[in-house]
Short mmCIF file of C-alpha atoms in Angstrom, two decimals:
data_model
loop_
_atom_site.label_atom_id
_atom_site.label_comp_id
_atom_site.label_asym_id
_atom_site.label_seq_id
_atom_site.Cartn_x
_atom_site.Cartn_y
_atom_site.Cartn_z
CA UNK A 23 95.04 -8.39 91.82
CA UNK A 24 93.94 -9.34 88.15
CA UNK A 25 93.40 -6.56 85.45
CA UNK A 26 89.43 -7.13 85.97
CA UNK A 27 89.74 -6.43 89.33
CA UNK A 28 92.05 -3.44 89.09
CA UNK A 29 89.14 -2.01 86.83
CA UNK A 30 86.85 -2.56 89.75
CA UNK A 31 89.31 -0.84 92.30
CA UNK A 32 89.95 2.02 90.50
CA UNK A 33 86.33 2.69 88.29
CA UNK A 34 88.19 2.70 85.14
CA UNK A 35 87.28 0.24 82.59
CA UNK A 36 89.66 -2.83 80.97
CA UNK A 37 90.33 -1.51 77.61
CA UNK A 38 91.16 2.12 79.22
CA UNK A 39 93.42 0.66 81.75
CA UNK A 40 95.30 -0.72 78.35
CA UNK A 41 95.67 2.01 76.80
CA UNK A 42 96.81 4.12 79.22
CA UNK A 43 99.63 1.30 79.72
CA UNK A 44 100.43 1.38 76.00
CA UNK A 45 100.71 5.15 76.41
CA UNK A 46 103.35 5.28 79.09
CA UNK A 47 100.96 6.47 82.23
CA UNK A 48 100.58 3.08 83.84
CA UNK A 49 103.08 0.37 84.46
CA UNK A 50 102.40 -3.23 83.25
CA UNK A 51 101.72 -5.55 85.64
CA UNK A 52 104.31 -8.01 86.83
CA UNK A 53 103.37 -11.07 84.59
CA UNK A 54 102.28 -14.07 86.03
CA UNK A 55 101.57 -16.12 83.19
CA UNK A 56 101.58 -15.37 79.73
CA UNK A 57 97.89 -13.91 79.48
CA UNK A 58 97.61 -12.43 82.83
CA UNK A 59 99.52 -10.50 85.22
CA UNK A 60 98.96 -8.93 88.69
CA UNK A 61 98.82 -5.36 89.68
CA UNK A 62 98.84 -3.59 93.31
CA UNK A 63 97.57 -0.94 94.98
CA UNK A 64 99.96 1.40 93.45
CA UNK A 65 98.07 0.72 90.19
CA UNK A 66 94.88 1.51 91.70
CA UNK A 67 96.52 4.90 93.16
CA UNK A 68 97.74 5.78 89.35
CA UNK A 69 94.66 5.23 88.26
CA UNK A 70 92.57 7.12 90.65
CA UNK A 71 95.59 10.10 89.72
CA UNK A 72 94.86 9.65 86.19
CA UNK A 73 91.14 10.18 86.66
CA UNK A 74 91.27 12.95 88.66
CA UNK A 75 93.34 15.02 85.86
CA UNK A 76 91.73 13.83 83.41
CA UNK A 77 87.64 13.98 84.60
CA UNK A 78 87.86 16.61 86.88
CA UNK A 79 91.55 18.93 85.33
CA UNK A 80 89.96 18.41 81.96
CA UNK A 81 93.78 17.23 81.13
CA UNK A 82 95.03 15.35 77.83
CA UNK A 83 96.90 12.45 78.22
CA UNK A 84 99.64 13.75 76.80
CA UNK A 85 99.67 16.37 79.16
CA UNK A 86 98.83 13.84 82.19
CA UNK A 87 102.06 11.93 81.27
CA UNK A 88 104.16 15.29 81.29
CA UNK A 89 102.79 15.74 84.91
CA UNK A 90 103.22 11.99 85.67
CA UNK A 91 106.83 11.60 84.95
CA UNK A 92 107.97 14.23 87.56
CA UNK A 93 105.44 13.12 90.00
CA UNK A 94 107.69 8.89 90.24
CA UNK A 95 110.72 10.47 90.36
CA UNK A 96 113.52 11.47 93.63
CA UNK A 97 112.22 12.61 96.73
CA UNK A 98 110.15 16.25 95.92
CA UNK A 99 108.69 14.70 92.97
CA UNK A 100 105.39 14.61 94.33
CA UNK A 101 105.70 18.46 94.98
CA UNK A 102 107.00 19.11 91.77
CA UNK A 103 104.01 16.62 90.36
CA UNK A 104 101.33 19.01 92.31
CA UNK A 105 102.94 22.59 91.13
CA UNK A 106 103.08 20.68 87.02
CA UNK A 107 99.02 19.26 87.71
CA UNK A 108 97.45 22.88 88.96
CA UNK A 109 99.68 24.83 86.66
CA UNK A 110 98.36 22.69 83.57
CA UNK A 111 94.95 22.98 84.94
CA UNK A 112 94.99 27.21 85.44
CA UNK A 113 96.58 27.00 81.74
CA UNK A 114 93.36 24.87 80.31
CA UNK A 115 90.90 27.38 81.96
CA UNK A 116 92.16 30.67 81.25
CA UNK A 117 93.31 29.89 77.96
CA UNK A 118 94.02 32.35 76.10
CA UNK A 119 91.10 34.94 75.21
CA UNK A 120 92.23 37.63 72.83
CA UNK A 121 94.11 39.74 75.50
CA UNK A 122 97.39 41.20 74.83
CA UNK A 123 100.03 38.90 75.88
CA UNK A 124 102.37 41.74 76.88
CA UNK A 125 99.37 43.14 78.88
CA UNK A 126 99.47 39.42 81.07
CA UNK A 127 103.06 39.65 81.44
CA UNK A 128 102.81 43.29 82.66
CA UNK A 129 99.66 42.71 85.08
CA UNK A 130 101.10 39.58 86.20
CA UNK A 131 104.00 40.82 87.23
CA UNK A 132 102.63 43.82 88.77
CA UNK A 133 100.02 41.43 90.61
CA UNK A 134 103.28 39.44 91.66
CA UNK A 135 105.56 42.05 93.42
CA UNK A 136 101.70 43.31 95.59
CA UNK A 137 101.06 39.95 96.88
CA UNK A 138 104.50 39.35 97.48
CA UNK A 139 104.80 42.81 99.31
CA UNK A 140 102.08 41.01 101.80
CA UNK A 141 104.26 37.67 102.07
CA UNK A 142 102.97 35.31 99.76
CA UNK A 143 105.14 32.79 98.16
CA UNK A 144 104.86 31.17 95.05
CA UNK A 145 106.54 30.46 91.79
CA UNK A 146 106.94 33.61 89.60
CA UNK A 147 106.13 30.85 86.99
CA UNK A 148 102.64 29.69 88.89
CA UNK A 149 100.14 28.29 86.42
CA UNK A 150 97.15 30.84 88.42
CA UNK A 151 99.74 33.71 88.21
CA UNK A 152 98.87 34.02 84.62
CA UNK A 153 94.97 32.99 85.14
CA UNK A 154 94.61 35.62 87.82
CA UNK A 155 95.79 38.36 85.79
CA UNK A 156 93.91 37.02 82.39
CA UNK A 157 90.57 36.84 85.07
CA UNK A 158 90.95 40.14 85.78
CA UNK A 159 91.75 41.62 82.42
CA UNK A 160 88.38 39.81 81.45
CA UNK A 161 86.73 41.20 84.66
CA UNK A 162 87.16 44.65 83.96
CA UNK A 163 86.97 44.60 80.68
CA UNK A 164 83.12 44.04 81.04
CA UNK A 165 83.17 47.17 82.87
CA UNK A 166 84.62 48.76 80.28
CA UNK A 167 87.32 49.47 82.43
CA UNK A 168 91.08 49.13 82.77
CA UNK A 169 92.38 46.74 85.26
CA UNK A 170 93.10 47.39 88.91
CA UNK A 171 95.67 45.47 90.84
CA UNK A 172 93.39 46.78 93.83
CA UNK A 173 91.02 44.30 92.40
CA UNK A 174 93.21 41.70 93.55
CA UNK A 175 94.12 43.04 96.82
CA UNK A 176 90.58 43.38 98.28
CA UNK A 177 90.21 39.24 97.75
CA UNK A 178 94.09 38.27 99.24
CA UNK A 179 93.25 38.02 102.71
CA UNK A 180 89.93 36.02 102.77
CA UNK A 181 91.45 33.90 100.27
CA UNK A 182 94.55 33.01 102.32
CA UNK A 183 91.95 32.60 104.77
CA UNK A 184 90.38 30.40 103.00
CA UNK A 185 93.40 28.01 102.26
CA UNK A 186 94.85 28.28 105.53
CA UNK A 187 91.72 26.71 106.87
CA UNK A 188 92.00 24.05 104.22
CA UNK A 189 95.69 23.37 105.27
CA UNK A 190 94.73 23.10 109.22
CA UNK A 191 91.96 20.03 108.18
CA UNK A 192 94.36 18.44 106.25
CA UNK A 193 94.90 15.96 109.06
CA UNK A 194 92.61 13.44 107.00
CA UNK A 195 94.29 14.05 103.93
CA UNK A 196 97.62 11.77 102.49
CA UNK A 197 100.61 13.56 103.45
CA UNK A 198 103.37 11.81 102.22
CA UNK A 199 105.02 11.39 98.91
CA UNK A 200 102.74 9.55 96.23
CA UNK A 201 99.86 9.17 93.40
CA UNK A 202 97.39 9.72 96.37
CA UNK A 203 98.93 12.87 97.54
CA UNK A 204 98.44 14.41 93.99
CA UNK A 205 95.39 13.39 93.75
CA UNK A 206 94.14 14.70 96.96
CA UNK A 207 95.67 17.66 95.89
CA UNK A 208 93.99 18.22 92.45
CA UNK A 209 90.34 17.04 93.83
CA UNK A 210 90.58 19.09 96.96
CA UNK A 211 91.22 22.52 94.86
CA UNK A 212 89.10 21.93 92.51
CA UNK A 213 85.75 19.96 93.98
CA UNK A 214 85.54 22.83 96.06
CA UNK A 215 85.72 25.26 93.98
CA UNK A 216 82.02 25.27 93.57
CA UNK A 217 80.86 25.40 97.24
CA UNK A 218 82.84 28.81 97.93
CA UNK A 219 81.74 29.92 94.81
CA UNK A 220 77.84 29.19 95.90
CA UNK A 221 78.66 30.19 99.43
CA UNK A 222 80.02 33.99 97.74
CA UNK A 223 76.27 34.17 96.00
CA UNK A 224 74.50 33.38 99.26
CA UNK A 225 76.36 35.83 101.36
CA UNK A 226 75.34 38.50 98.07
CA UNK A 227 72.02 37.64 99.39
CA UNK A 228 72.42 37.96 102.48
CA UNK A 229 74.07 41.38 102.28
CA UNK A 230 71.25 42.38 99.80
CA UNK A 231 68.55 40.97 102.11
CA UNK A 232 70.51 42.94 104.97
CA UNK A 233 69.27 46.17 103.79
CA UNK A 234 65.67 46.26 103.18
CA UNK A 235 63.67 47.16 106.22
CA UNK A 236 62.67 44.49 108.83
CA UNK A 237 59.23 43.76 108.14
CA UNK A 238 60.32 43.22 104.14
CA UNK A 239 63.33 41.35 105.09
CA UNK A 240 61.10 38.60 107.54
CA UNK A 241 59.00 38.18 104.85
CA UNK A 242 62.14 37.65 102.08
CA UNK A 243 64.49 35.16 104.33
CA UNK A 244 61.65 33.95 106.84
CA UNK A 245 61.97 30.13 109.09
CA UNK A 246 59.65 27.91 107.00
CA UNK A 247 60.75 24.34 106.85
CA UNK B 19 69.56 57.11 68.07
CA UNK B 20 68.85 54.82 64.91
CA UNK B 21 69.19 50.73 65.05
CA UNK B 22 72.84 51.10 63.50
CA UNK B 23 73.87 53.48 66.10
CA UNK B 24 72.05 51.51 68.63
CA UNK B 25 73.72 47.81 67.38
CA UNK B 26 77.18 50.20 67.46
CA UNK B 27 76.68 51.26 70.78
CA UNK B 28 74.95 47.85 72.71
CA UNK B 29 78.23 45.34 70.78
CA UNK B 30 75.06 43.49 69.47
CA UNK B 31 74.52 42.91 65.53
CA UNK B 32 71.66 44.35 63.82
CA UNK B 33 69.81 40.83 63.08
CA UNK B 34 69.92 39.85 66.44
CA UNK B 35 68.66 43.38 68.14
CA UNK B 36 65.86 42.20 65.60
CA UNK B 37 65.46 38.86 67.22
CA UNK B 38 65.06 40.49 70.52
CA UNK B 39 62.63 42.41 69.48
CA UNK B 40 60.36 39.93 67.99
CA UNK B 41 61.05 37.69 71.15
CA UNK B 42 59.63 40.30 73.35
CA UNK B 43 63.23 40.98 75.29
CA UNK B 44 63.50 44.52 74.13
CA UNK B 45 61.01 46.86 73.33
CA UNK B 46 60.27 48.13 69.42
CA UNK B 47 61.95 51.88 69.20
CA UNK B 48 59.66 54.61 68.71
CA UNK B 49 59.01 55.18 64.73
CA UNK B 50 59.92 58.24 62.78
CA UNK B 51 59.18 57.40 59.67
CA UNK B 52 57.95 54.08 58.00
CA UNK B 53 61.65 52.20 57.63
CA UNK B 54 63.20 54.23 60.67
CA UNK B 55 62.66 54.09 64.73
CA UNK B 56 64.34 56.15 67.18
CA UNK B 57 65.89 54.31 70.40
CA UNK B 58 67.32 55.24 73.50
CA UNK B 59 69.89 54.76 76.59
CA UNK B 60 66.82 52.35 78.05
CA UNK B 61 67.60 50.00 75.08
CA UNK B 62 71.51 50.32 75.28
CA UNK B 63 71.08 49.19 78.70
CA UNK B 64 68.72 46.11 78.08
CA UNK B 65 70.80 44.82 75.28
CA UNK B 66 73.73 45.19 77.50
CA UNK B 67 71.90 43.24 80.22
CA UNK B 68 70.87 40.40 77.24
CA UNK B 69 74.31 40.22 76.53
CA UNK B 70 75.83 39.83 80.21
CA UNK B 71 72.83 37.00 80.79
CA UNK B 72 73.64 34.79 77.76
CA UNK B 73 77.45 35.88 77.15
CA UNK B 74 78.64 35.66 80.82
CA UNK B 75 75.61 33.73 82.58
CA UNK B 76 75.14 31.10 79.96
CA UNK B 77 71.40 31.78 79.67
CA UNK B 78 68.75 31.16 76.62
CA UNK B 79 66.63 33.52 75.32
CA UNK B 80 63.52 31.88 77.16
CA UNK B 81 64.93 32.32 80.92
CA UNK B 82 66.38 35.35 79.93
CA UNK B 83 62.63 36.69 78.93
CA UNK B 84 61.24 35.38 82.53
CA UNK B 85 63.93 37.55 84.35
CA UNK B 86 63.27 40.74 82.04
CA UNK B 87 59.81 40.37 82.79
CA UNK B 88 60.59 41.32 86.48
CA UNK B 89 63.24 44.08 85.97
CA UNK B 90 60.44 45.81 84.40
CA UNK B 91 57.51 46.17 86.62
CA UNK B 92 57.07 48.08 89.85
CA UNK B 93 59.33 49.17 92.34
CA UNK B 94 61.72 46.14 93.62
CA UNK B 95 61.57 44.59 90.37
CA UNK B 96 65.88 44.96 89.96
CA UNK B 97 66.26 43.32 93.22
CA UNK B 98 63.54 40.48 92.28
CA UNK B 99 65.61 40.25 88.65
CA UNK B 100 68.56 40.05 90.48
CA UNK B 101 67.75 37.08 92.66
CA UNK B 102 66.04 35.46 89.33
CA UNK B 103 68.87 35.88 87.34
CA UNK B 104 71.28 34.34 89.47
CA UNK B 105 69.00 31.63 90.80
CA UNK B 106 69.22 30.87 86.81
CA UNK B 107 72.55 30.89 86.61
CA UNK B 108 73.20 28.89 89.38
CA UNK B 109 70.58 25.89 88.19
CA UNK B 110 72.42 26.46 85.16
CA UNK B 111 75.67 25.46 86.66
CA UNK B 112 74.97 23.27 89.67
CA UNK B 113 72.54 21.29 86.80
CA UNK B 114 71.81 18.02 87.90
CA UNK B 115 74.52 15.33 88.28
CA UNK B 116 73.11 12.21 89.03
CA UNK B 117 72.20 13.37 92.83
CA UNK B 118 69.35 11.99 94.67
CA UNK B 119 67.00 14.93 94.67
CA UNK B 120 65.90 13.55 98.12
CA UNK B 121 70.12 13.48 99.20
CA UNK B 122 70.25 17.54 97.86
CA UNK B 123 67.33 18.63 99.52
CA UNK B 124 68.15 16.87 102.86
CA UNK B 125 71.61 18.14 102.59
CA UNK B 126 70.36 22.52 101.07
CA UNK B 127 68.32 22.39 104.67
CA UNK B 128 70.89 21.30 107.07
CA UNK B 129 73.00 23.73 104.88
CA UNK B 130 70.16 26.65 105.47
CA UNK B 131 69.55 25.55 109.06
CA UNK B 132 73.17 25.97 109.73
CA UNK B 133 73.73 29.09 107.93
CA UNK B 134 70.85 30.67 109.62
CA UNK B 135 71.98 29.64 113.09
CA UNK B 136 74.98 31.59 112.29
CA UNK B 137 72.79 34.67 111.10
CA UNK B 138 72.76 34.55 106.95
CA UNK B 139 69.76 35.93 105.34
CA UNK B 140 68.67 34.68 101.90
CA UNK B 141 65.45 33.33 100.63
CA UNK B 142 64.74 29.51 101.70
CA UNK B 143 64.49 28.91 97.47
CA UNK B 144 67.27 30.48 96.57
CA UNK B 145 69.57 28.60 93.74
CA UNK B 146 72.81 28.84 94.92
CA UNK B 147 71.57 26.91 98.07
CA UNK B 148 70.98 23.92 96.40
CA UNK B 149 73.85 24.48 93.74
CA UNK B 150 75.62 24.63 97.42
CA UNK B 151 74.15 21.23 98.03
CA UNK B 152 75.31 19.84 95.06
CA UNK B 153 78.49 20.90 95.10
CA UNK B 154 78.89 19.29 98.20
CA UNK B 155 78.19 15.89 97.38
CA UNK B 156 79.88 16.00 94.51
CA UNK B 157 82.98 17.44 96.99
CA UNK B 158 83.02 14.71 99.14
CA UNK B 159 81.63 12.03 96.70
CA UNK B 160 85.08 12.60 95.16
CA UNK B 161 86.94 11.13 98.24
CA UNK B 162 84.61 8.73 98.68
CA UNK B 163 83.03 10.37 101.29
CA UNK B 164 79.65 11.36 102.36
CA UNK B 165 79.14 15.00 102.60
CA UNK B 166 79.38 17.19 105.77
CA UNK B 167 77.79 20.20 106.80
CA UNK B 168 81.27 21.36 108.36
CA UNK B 169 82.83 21.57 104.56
CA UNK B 170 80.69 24.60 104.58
CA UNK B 171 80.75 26.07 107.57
CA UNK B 172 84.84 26.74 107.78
CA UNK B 173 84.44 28.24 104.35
CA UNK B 174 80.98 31.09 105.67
CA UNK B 175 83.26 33.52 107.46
CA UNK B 176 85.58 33.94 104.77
CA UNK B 177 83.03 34.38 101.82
CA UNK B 178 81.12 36.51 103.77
CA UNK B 179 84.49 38.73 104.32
CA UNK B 180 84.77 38.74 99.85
CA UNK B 181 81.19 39.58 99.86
CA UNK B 182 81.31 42.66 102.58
CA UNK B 183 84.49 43.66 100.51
CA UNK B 184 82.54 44.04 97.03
CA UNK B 185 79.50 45.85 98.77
CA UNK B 186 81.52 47.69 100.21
CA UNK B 187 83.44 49.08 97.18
CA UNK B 188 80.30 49.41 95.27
CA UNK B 189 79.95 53.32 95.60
CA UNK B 190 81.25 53.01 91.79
CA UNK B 191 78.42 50.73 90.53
CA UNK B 192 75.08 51.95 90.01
CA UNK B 193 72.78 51.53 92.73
CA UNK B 194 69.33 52.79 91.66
CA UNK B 195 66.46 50.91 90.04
CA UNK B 196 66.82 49.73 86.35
CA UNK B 197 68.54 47.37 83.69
CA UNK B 198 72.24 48.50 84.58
CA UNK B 199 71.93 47.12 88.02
CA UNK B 200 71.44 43.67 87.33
CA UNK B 201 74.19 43.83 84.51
CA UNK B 202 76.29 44.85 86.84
CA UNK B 203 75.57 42.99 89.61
CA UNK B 204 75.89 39.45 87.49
CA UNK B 205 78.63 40.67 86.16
CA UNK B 206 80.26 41.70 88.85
CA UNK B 207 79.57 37.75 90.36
CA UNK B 208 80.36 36.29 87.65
CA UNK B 209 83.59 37.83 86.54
CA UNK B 210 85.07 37.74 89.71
CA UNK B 211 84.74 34.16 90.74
CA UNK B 212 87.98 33.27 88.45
CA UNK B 213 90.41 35.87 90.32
CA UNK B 214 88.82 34.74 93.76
CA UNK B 215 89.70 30.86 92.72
CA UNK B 216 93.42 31.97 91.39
CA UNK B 217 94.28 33.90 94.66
CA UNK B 218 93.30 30.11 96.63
CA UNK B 219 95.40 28.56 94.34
CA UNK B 220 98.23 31.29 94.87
CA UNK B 221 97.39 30.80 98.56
CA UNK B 222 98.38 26.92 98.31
CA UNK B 223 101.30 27.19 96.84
CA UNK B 224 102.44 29.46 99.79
CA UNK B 225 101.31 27.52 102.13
CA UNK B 226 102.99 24.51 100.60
CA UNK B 227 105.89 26.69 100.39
CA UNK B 228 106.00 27.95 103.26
CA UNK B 229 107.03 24.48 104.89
CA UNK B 230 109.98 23.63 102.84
CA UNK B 231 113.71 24.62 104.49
CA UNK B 232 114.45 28.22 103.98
CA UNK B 233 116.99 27.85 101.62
CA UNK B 234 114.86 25.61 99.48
CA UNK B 235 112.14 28.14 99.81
CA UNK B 236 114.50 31.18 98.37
CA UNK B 237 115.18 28.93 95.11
CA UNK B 238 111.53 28.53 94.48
CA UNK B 239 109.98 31.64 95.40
CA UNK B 240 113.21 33.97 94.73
CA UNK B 241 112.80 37.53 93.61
CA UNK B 242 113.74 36.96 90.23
CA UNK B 243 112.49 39.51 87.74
#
């Protein structure tokens, strides 16, 4: 396909598409003549990639190409390309607020051997490693209080839960190596996000609503349409 | 106390205690002499509930007055704040993205029919069901998808199990009528969701673990130190 059409494929627009081959994150097109060359659905996969760090990570493009040069590499690359994206990501959000650095490393770590005590696997190096225990600093801290590592432990299971569920409709979702994997990847964590967020506030209500006696609570959560 | 002990006490500056004051968010202190006024624990607790709205819930002064207006009336006021404050925060948030309004309230009542059916109380207007909404279609408008009830439903049962987890380790927070409640119950919402979205993220990465050969597995997810 021609660039014009590529820019249609993929929603991004000509001059972008340029620059990001300029910078390294795209490959040219194969040229055809000397003003135009023609581009494949691997470009459109790149680009959708590209997009999804950068609108919905919040990721530079410097840091997108970091990410993108492990992800077209040998075999595991696209792994390695997933673990680089959602590492980056965690780092962008929980940037650093003021806390202690040794008091990260320590609650990290501490967070690390308790979940691994229950099984879990992951990278002592995981990007959300660090966010979790910089989330939880901040979380107490508006309490006033120190943190608890039994603040963690309370949320494991319904959030393994929560991803194992994810996993076992992942049917629909690209499983082999690739842009689209990564992609799939990086939208799936985060574009839901929000709903089990919302979903977390509801069932507050609910459990709030729960309490008050039954005449009260008809009238709070009643059937109107 | 006097304003500088109070300012000390509440993390708020001096000026802006002022500004509250002359916005109507916090009441005047009781005068002891022409330049002085006395306040109390009341106003610690309101300027600490100011603070968690606009610091942590992202709200102005002007939605922050509407909610204060409820905490302080009759009996059932926290619980009314409560629901207002969060319904803020969550139009806040969920603000709107381009959505057909028709599309999100189509989509918040099969979402409320649904939840209902599978015995979740909250109030038919309640934010964080159309927040849900959105969410949603932005969720599945992502993949290029239209949205589905069911990319809420597998998510219910495990929210639900965070939520009956925080009530029921709430013996700590206070429970009776008054400004400290709803500090501490958006708080406590708020400062949360971060560790609840690192665990999922934790909980990918073992699950994508988790598949790869055991050897493989020991090299990524060793015990190292």
């Amino acid at each position: 396909m021609k660039m014009r059409e590529l820019s249609r494929a993929s929603g991004v627009p000509v001059p972008t598409i340029k620059y990001y081959i300029r910078a390294g994150l795209l490959e040219a097109g194969e040229h055809t003549s000397r003003n135009q060359a023609d581009y494949g659905e691997k470009h459109v996969e790149r680009l959708r990639l590209i997009r999804a760090l950068r609108e919905v990570g919040g990721l530079s493009v410097a840091t997108i190409g970091e990410v993108l040069t492990l992800s077209t590499g040998t075999r595991g690359g696209t792994a390695a390309a997933m673990g680089q994206a959602m590492d980056a990501i965690s780092r962008g959000e929980w940037r650093d607020g003021g806390e202690e650095i040794e008091e990260v490393r320590a609650l990290a770590k501490e967070v690390r051997d308790r979940l691994r005590a229950e099984g879990w696997l992951f990278r002592a190096e995981a990007g959300a490693l660090e966010g979790l225990a910089r989330a939880l600093i901040r979380g107490y801290e508006a309490f006033g209080e120190a943190p608890e590592v039994e603040g963690v432990v309370r949320y494991a299971g319904p959030a393994m839960e929560i991803a194992r569920r994810e996993f076992a409709g992942r049917q629909s979702g690209p499983l082999e190596e690739g842009d689209a994997s990564v992609s799939w990847a990086v939208l799936g964590t985060m574009m839901f996000e929000p709903v089990i967020l919302a979903l977390r506030r509801l069932a507050h209500e609910h459990l709030a609503i729960e309490q008050l006696p039954a005449d009260v609570r008809e009238a709070v959560a009643g059937d109107e349409a």
